[in-house]
Amino acid sequence: AFTVLFVLSGFGNGSTYKMIPAVFAREAEEAITSGAGAPQAFARARRVSGAVIGIAGAVGALGGVAVNLVFRASYQDGGSGDTAFLCFLAFYAL
């Protein structure tokens, strides 16, 4: 069950990464209709979307570290991963 949960959350993660450049491209199009130069607007959109993707990736990497830390604490304190799985279940339920 948890494997399915992680796989489905990965699909959502991929969709988010795909949406980020589209959002900034749309902002560039709006800037162009307001009178901004097209090359500059799209160059800015590429730079900003790249930065946002980088930040999102860094936050995602911290999430991967947190999963390992929770498992480690669960095994050290209780000898099994049950507590970690309950924490993950509570996190995803929110």
Coordinates of C-alpha atoms in Angstrom, one line a residue:
A1 CA 0.0 0.0 0.0
F2 CA 2.8 2.4 0.9
T3 CA 4.6 1.6 -2.4
V4 CA 1.5 2.6 -4.3
L5 CA 1.2 5.8 -2.2
F6 CA 4.8 6.7 -3.0
V7 CA 4.4 5.9 -6.7
L8 CA 1.3 8.0 -7.0
S9 CA 2.9 10.9 -5.1
G10 CA 5.8 10.7 -7.6
F11 CA 3.4 11.1 -10.5
G12 CA 2.1 14.3 -8.8
N13 CA 5.6 15.5 -8.4
G14 CA 6.4 15.0 -12.1
S15 CA 3.3 17.0 -13.0
T16 CA 4.4 19.8 -10.7
Y17 CA 7.8 20.0 -12.4
K18 CA 6.1 20.1 -15.8
M19 CA 3.8 22.9 -14.8
I20 CA 6.5 25.3 -13.5
P21 CA 7.8 26.4 -16.9
A22 CA 4.3 26.7 -18.3
V23 CA 3.3 29.1 -15.5
F24 CA 6.3 31.4 -16.2
A25 CA 5.8 31.1 -20.0
R26 CA 2.3 32.4 -19.5
E27 CA 3.6 35.3 -17.4
A28 CA 6.1 36.1 -20.2
E29 CA 3.2 36.1 -22.7
E30 CA 1.3 38.5 -20.4
A31 CA 4.4 40.8 -20.1
I32 CA 4.7 40.8 -23.9
T33 CA 1.1 41.9 -24.3
S34 CA 1.8 44.7 -21.8
G35 CA 4.7 45.9 -24.0
A36 CA 7.8 44.0 -22.9
G37 CA 10.2 42.6 -25.5
A38 CA 9.6 39.0 -26.4
P39 CA 13.2 37.7 -26.1
Q40 CA 13.8 39.4 -22.8
A41 CA 10.4 38.1 -21.4
F42 CA 11.0 34.5 -22.4
A43 CA 14.6 34.6 -21.2
R44 CA 13.5 35.8 -17.8
A45 CA 10.8 33.1 -17.8
R46 CA 13.5 30.4 -18.5
R47 CA 15.8 31.8 -15.7
V48 CA 13.0 32.0 -13.1
S49 CA 11.5 28.7 -13.9
G50 CA 14.9 27.1 -13.7
A51 CA 15.5 28.6 -10.3
V52 CA 12.1 27.5 -9.1
I53 CA 12.7 23.9 -10.3
G54 CA 16.0 23.9 -8.5
I55 CA 14.5 25.1 -5.3
A56 CA 11.7 22.5 -5.6
G57 CA 14.3 19.8 -6.2
A58 CA 16.2 20.8 -3.1
V59 CA 13.1 20.7 -1.0
G60 CA 12.3 17.3 -2.4
A61 CA 15.7 16.1 -1.6
L62 CA 15.3 17.2 2.0
G63 CA 12.1 15.2 2.1
G64 CA 14.0 12.1 1.0
V65 CA 16.5 12.7 3.8
A66 CA 13.6 13.1 6.3
V67 CA 12.1 9.7 5.3
N68 CA 15.5 8.1 6.1
L69 CA 15.8 9.9 9.4
V70 CA 12.2 8.8 10.4
F71 CA 13.0 5.2 9.5
R72 CA 16.3 5.3 11.4
A73 CA 14.6 6.7 14.6
S74 CA 11.8 4.2 14.3
Y75 CA 14.2 1.2 14.1
Q76 CA 16.4 2.6 16.9
D77 CA 13.5 3.2 19.3
G78 CA 11.1 0.4 18.5
G79 CA 13.1 -2.2 16.5
S80 CA 10.7 -1.9 13.5
G81 CA 9.5 0.5 10.9
D82 CA 5.9 0.5 12.2
T83 CA 6.2 3.9 13.8
A84 CA 7.7 5.4 10.7
F85 CA 4.9 4.0 8.5
L86 CA 2.3 5.5 10.9
C87 CA 4.1 8.9 10.7
F88 CA 4.0 8.7 6.9
L89 CA 0.3 7.8 7.0
A90 CA -0.5 10.7 9.2
F91 CA 1.6 13.0 7.0
Y92 CA -0.2 11.9 3.8
A93 CA -3.6 12.1 5.4
L94 CA -3.1 15.8 6.1

